PDB file of C-alpha atoms in Angstrom:
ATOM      1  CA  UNK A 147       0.000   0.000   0.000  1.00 32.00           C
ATOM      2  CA  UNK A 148       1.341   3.395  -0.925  1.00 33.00           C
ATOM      3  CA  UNK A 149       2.190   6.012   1.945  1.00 34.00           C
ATOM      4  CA  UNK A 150      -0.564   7.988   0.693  1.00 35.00           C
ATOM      5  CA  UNK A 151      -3.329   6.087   1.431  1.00 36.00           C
ATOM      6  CA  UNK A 152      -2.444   5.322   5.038  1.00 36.00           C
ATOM      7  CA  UNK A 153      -1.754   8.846   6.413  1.00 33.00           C
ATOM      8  CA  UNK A 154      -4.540   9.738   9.240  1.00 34.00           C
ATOM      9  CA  UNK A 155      -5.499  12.799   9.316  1.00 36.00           C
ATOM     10  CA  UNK A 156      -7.953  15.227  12.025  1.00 34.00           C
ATOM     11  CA  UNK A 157      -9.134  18.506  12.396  1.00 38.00           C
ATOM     12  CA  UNK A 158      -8.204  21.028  15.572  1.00 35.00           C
ATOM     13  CA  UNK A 159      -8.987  17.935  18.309  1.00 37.00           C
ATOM     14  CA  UNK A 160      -6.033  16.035  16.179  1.00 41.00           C
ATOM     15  CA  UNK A 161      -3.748  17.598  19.180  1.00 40.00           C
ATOM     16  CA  UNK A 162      -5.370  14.893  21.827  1.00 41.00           C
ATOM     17  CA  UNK A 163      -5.590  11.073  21.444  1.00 45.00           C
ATOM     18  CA  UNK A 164      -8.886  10.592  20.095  1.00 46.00           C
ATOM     19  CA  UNK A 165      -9.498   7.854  23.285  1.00 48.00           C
ATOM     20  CA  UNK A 166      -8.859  11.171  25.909  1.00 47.00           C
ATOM     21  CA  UNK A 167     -12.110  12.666  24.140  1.00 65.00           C
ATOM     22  CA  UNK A 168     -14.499  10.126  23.868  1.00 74.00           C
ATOM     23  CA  UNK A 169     -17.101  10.448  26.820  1.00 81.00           C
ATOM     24  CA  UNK A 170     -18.331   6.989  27.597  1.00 84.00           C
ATOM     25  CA  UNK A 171     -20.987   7.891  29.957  1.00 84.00           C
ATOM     26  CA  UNK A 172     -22.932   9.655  27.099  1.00 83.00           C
ATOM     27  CA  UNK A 173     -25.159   7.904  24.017  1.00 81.00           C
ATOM     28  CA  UNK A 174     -23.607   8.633  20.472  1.00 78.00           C
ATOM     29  CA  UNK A 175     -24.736   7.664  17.277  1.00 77.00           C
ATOM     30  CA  UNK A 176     -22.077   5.941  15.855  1.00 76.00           C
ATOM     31  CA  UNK A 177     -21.853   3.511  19.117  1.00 83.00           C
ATOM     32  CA  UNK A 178     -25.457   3.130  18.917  1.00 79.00           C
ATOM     33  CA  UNK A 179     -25.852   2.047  15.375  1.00 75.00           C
ATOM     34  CA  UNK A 180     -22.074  -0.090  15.971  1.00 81.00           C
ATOM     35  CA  UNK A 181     -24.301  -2.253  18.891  1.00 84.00           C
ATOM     36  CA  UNK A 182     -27.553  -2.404  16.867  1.00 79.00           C
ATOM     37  CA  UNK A 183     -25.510  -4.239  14.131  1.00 75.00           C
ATOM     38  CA  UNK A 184     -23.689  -6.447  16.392  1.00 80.00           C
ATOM     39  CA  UNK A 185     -20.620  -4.606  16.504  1.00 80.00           C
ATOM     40  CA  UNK A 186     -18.026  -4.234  20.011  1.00 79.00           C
ATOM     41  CA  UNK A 187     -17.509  -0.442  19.755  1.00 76.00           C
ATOM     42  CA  UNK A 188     -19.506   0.697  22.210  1.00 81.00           C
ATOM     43  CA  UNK A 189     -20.137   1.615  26.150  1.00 87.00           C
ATOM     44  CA  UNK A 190     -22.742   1.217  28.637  1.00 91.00           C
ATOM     45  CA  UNK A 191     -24.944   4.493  27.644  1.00 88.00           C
ATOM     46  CA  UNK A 192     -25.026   3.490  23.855  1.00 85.00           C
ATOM     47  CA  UNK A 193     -25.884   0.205  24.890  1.00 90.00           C
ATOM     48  CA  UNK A 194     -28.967   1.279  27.115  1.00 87.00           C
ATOM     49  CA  UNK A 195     -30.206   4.150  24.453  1.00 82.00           C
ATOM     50  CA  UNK A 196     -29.998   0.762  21.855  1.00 81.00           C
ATOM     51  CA  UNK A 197     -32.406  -0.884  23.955  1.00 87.00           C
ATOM     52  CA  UNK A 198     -34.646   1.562  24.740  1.00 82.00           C
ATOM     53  CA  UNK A 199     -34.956   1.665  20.826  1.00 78.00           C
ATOM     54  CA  UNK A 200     -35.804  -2.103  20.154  1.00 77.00           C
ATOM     55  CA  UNK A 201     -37.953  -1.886  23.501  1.00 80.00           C
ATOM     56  CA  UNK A 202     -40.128   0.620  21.595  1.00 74.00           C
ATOM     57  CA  UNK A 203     -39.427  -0.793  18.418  1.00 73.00           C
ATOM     58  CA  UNK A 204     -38.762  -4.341  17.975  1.00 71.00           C
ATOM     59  CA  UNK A 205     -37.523  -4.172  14.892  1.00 70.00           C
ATOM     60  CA  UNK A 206     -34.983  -1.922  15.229  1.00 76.00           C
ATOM     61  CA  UNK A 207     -32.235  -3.937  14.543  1.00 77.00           C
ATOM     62  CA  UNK A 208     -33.168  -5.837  11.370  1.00 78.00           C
ATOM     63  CA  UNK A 209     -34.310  -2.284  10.332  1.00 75.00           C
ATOM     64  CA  UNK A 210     -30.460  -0.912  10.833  1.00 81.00           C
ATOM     65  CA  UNK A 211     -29.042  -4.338   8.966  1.00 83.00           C
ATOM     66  CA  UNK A 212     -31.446  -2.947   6.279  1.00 84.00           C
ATOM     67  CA  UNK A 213     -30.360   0.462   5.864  1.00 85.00           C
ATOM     68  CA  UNK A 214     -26.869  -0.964   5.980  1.00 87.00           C
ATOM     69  CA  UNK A 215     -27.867  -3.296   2.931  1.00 89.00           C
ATOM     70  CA  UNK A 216     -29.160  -0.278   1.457  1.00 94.00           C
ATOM     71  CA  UNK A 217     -25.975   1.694   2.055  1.00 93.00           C
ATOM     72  CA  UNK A 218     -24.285  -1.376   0.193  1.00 94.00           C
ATOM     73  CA  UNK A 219     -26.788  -1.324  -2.803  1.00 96.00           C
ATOM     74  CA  UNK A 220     -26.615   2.190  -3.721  1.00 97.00           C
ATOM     75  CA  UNK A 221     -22.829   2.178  -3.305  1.00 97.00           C
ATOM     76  CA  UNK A 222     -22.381  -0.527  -5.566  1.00 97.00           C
ATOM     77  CA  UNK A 223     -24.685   1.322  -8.101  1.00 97.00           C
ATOM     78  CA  UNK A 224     -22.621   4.824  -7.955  1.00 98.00           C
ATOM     79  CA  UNK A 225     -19.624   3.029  -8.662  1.00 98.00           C
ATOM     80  CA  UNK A 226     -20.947   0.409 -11.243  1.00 97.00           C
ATOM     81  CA  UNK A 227     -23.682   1.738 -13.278  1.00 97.00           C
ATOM     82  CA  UNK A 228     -23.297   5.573 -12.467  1.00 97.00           C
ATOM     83  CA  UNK A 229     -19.185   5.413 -13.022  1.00 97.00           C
ATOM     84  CA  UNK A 230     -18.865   7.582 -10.390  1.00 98.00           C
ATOM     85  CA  UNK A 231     -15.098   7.317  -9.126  1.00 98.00           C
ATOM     86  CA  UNK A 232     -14.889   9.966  -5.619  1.00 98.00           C
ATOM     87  CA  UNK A 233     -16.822   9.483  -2.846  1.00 98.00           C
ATOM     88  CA  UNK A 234     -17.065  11.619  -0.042  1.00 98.00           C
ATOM     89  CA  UNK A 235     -18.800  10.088   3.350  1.00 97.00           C
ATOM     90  CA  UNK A 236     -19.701  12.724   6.046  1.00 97.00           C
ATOM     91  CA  UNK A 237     -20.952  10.337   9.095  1.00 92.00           C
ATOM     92  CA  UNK A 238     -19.808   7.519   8.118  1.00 87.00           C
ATOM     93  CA  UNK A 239     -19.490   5.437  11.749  1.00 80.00           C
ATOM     94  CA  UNK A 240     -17.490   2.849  13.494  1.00 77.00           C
ATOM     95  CA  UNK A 241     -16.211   0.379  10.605  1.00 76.00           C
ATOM     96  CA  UNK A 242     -18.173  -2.504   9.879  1.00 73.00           C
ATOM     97  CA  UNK A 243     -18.429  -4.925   7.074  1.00 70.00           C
ATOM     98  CA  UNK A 244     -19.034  -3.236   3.541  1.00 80.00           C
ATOM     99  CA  UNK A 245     -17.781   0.225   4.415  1.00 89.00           C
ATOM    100  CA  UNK A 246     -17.893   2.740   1.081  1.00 94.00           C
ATOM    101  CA  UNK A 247     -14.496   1.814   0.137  1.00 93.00           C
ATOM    102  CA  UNK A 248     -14.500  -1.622  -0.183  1.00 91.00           C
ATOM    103  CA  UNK A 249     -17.820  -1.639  -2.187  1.00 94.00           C
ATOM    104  CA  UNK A 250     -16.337   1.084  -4.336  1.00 96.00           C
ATOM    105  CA  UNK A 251     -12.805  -0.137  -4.970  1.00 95.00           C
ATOM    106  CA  UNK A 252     -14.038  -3.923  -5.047  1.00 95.00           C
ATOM    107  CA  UNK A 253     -16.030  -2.044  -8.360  1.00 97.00           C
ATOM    108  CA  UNK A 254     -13.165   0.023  -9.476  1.00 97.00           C
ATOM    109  CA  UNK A 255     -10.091  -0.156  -7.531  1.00 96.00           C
ATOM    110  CA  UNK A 256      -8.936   3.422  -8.457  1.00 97.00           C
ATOM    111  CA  UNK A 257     -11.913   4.547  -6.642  1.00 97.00           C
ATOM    112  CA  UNK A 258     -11.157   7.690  -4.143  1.00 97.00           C
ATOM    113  CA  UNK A 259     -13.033   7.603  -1.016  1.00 96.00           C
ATOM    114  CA  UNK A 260     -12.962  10.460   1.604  1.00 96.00           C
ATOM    115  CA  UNK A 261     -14.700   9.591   5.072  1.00 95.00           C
ATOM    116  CA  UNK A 262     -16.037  11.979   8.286  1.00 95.00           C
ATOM    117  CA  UNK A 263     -17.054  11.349  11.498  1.00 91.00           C
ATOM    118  CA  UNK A 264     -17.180  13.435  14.818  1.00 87.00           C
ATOM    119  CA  UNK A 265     -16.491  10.603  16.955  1.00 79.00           C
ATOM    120  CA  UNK A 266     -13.202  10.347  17.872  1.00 79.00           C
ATOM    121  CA  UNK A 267     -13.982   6.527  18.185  1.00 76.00           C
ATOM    122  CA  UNK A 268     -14.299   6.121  14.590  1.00 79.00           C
ATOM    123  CA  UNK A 269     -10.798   7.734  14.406  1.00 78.00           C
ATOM    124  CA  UNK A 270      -9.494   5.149  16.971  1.00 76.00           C
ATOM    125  CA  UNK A 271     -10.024   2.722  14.103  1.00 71.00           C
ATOM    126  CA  UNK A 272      -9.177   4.759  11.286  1.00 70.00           C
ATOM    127  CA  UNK A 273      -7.114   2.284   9.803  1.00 66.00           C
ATOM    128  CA  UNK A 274      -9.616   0.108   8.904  1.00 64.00           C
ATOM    129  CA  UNK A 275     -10.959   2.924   6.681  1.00 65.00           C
ATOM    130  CA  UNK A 276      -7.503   3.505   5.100  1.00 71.00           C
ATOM    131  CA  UNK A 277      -6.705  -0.040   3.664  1.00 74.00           C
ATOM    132  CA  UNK A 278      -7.349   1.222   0.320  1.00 79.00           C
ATOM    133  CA  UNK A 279      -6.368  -0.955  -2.656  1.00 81.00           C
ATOM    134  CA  UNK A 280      -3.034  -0.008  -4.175  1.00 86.00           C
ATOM    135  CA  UNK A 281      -4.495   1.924  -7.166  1.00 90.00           C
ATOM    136  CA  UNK A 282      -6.531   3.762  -5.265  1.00 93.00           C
ATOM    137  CA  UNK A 283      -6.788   6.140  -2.019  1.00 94.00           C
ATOM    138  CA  UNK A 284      -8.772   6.995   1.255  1.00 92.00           C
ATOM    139  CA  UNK A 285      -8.217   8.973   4.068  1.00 93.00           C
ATOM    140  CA  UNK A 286     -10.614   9.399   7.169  1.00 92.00           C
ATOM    141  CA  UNK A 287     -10.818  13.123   9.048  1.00 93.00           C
ATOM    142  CA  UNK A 288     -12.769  14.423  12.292  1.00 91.00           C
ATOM    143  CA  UNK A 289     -15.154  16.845  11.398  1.00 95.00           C
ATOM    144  CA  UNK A 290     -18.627  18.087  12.036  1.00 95.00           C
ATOM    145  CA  UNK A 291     -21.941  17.281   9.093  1.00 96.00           C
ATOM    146  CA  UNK A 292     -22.566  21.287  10.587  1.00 96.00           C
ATOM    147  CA  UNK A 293     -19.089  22.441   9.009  1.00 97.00           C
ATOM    148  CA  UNK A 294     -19.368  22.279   5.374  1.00 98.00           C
ATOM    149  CA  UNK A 295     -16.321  24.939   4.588  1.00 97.00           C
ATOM    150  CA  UNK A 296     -13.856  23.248   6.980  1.00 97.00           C
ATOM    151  CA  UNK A 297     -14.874  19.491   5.785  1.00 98.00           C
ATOM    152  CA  UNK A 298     -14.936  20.969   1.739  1.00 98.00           C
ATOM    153  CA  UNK A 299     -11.678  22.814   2.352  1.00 98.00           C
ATOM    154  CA  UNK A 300      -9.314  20.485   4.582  1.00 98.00           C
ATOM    155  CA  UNK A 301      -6.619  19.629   3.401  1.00 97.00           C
ATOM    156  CA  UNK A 302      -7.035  15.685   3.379  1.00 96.00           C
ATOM    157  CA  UNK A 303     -10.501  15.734   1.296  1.00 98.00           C
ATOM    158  CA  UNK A 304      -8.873  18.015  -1.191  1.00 98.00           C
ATOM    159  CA  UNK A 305      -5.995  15.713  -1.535  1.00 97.00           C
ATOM    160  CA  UNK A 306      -8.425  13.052  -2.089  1.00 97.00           C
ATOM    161  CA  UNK A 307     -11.382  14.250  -3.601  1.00 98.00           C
ATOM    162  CA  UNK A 308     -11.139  16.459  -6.768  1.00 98.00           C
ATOM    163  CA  UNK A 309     -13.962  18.730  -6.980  1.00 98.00           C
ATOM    164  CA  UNK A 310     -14.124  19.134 -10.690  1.00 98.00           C
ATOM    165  CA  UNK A 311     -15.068  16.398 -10.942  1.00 98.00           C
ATOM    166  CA  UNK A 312     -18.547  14.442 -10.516  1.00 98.00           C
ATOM    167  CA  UNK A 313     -18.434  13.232  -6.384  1.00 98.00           C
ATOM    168  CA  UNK A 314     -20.863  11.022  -5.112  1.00 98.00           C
ATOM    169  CA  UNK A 315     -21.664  12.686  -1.689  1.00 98.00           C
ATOM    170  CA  UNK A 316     -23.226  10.306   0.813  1.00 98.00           C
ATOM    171  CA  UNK A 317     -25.275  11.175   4.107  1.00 98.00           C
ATOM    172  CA  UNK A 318     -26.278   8.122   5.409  1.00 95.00           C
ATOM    173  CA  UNK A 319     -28.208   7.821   8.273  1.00 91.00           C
ATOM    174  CA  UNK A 320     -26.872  11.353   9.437  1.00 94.00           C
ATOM    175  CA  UNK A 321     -29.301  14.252   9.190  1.00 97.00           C
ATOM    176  CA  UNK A 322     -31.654  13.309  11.246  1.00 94.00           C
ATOM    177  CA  UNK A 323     -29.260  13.817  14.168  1.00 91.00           C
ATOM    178  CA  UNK A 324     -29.565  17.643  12.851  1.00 95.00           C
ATOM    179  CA  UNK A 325     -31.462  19.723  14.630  1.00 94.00           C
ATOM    180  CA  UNK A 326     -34.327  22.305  12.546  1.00 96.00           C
ATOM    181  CA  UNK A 327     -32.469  24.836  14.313  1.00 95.00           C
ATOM    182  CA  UNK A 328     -29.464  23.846  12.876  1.00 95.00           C
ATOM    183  CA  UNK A 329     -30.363  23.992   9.100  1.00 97.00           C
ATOM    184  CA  UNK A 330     -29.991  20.698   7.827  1.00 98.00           C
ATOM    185  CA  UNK A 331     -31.344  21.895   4.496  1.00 98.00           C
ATOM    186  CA  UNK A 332     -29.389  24.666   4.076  1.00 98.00           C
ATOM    187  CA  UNK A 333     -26.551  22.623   4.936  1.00 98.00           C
ATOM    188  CA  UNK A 334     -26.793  20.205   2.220  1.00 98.00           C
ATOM    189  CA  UNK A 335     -27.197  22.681   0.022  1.00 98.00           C
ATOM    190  CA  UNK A 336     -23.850  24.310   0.787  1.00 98.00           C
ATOM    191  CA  UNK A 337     -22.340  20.700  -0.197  1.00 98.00           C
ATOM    192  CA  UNK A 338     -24.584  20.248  -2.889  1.00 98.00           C
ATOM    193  CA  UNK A 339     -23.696  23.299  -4.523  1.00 98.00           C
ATOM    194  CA  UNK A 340     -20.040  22.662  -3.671  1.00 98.00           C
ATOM    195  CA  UNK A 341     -19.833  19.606  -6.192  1.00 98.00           C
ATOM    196  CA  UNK A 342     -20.033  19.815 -10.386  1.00 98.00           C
ATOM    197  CA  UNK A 343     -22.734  18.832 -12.402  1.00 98.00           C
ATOM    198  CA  UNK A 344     -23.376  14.510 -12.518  1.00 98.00           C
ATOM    199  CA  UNK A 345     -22.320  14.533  -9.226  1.00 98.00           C
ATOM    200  CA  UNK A 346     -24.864  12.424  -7.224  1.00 98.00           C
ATOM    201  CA  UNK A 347     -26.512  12.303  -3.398  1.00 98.00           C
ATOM    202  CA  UNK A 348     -26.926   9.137  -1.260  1.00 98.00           C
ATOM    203  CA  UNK A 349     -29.309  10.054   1.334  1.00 98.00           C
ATOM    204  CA  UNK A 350     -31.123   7.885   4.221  1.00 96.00           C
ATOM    205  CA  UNK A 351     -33.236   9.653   7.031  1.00 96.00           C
ATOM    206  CA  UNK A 352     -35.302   8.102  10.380  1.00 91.00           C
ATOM    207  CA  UNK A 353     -38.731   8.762   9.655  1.00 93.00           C
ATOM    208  CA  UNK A 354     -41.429   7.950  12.029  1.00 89.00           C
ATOM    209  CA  UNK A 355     -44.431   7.972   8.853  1.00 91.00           C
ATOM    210  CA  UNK A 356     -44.801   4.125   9.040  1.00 85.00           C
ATOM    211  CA  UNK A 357     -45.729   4.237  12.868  1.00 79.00           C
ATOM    212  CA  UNK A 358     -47.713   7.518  13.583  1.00 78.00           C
ATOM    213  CA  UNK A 359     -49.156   6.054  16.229  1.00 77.00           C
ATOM    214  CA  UNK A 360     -45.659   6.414  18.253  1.00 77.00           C
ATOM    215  CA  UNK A 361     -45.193   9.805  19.837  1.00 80.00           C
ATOM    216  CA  UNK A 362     -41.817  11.472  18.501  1.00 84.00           C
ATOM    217  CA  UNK A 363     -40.421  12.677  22.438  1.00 82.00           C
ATOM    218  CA  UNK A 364     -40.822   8.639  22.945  1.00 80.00           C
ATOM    219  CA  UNK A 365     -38.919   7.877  19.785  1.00 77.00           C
ATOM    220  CA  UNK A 366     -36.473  10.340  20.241  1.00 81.00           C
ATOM    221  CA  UNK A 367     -35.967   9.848  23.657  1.00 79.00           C
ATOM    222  CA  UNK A 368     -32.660   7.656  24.343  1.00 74.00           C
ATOM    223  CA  UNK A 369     -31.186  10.419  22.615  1.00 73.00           C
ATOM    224  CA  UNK A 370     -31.710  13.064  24.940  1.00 76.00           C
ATOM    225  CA  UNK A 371     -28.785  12.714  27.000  1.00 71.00           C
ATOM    226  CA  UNK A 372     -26.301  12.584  24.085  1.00 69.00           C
ATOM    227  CA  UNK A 373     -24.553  15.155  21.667  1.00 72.00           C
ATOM    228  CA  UNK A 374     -26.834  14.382  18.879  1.00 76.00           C
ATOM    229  CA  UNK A 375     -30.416  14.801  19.664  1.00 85.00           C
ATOM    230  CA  UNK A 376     -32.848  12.495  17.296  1.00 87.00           C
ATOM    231  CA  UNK A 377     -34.840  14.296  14.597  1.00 94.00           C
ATOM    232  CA  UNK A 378     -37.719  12.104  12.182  1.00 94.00           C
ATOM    233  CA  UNK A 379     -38.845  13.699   9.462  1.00 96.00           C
ATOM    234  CA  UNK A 380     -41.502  12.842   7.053  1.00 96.00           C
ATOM    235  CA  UNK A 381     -41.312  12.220   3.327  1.00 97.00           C
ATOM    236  CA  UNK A 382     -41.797  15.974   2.104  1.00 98.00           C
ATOM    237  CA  UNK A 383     -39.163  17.112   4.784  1.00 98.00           C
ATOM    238  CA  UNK A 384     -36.871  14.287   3.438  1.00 98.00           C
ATOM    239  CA  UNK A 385     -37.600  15.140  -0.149  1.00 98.00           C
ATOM    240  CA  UNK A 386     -36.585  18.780   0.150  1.00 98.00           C
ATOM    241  CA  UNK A 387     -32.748  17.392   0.397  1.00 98.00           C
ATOM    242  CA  UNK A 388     -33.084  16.325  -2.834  1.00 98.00           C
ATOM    243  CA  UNK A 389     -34.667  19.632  -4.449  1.00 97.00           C
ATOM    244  CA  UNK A 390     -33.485  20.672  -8.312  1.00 97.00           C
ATOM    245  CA  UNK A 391     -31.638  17.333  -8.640  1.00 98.00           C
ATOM    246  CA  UNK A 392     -33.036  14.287 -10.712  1.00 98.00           C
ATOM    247  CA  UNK A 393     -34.108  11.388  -8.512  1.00 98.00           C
ATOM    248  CA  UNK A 394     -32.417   8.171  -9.564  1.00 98.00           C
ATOM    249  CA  UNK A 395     -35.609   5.396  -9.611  1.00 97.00           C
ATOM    250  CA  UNK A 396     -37.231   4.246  -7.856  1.00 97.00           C
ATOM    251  CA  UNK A 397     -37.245   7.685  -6.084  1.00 98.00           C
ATOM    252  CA  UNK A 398     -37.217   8.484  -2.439  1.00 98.00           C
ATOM    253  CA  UNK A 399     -38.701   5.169  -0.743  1.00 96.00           C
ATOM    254  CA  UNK A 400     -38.092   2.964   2.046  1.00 93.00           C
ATOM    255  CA  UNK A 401     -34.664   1.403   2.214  1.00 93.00           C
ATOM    256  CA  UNK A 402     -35.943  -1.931   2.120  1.00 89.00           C
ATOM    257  CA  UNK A 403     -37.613  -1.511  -1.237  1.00 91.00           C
ATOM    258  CA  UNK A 404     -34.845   0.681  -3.019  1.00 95.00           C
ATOM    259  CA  UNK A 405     -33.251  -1.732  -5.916  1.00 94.00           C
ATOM    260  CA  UNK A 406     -33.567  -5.248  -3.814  1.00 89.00           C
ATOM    261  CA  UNK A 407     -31.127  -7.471  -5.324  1.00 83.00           C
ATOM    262  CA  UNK A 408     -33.097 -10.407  -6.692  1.00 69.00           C
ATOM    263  CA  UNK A 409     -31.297 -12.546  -4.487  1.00 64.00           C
ATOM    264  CA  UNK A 410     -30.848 -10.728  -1.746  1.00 61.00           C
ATOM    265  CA  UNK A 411     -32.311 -12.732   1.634  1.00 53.00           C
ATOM    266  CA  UNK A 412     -34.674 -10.058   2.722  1.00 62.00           C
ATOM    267  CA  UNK A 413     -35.025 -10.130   6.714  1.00 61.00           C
ATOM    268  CA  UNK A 414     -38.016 -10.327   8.358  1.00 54.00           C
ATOM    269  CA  UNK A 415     -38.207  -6.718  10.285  1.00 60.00           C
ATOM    270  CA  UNK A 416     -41.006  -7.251  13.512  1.00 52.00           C
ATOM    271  CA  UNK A 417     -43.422  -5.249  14.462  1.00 55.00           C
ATOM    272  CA  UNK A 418     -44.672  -4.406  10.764  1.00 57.00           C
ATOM    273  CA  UNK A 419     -42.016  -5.015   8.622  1.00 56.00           C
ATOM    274  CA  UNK A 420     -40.727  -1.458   7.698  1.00 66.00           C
ATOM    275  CA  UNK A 421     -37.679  -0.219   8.738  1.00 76.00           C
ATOM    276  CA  UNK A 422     -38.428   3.377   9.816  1.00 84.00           C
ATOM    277  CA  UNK A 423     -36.197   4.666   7.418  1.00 91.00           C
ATOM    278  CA  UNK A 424     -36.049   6.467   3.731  1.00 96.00           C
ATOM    279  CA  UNK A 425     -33.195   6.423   1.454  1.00 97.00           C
ATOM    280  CA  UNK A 426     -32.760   8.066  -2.204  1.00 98.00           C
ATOM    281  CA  UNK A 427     -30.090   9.046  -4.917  1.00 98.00           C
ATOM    282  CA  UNK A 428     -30.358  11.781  -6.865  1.00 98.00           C
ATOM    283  CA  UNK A 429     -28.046  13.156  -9.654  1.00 98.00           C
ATOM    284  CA  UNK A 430     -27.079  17.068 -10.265  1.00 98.00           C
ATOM    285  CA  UNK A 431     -28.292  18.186 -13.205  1.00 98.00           C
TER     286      UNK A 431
END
């Protein structure tokens, strides 16, 4: 592996050992999600906020495996069908099997992928996100979804991704850990408009419009304590994300219905089979 591909990389915190900031007695996202899919990342407060999700909703862990087979579908479709060759993955989590750069390069091993997170967790194990094939490159940074110009302008996403050139910008499973105070639409439209035209957006967000009859503090709730506070939103909220850009069929839909792969074993997701989640691409004209 070239020296290029294995350099680390963070932000301001990059002075202090990522393990000296981690605060194990709060809930955070990225442990959360890491426990719900069976992962060892995690502490005793992400492990209670986890259950306080399936004890609400018993499906919420076959519903995370299915966003995560989601995440892997419309991957593999950016970098087959769609050709695109830069990826840039704000939130991407704790490593787990089929991160965005194995799916990518297993496609096309030149394939550049540039990964965020603002765990410092997820930068304990950054080299798992930097074994990059030979012909091609990743690097991993700390940095915040809410800081467009410092993520678009550091130095190891520039080195990475080139930005005249079509990017396939992914927020998985992110947003919705934005606040409405915070903007999240005005946000994504500062990356959005930050990328050339036939660049596309991956884009998966919690919605609660499969199970209106559970109130959203409940829902919501295990997140209270931690940095990220939960936010559903409906279709139309999701949909703005994706406003002047062409949606890539079948649309905005649930994640378990976006391009199944005929023989993909579908899981069985209790208590009503959906998996509270939506999930879309979307190309820029």
């Amino acid at each position: 592996m070239a020296d290029s591909t294995n350099r680390l990389s963070t932000q301001s915190p990059g002075t202090v050992a990522p393990g000296a900031r981690i605060d194990p007695t709060l809930p955070h996202p990225a442990r959360v999600y890491d426990y719900l899919l069976g992962g060892k990342d995690h502490f005793a407060a992400d492990r209670e906020a986890a259950e306080q999700l399936v004890r609400l909703s018993p499906g919420t862990r076959e519903g995370v495996r299915a966003h995560r087979a989601f995440l892997g579908r419309a991957v593999r479709h950016l970098a087959e069908s769609a050709e695109i060759t830069q990826f840039l993955d704000i939130g991407t989590g704790i490593p787990t099997q089929g991160n965005t750069h194995e799916i990518a390069q297993r496609v096309n091993p030149a394939a550049h992928v540039a990964y965020v997170d603002n765990d410092p967790i997820v930068l304990a194990h950054g080299r798992a996100l930097l074994a990059s094939s030979e012909e091609g490159m990743t690097t991993v940074i700390e940095a915040d979804l809410r800081d467009p110009d410092g993520i678009l302008s550091h130095p190891e996403i520039t080195r990475v991704i080139d930005f005249t050139r079509p990017v396939a910008l992914i927020l998985a499973g992110v947003l919705h850990f934005v606040t409405d105070d915070e903007k999240p639409h005005e946000l994504v439209e500062q990356y959005k408009a930050a990328i050339p035209s036939g660049s596309q957006m991956l884009l998966s967000h919690i919605t609660l419009d499969f199970a209106p009859q559970v109130p959203t503090e409940e829902f919501t709730k295990p997140y209270d304590k931690g940095p990220a506070p939960m936010v559903p939103r409906s279709h139309a909220q999701v949909s703005k994300f994706f406003q002047e850009w062409t949606m890539v069929p079948p649309g905005l839909v649930e994640v378990v219905t976006w391009r199944p792969d005929e023989d993909e074993y579908q899981e069985p997701i209790p208590g009503g089979g959906h998996a509270w989640a939506y999930g879309g691409l979307a190309v820029k004209p």
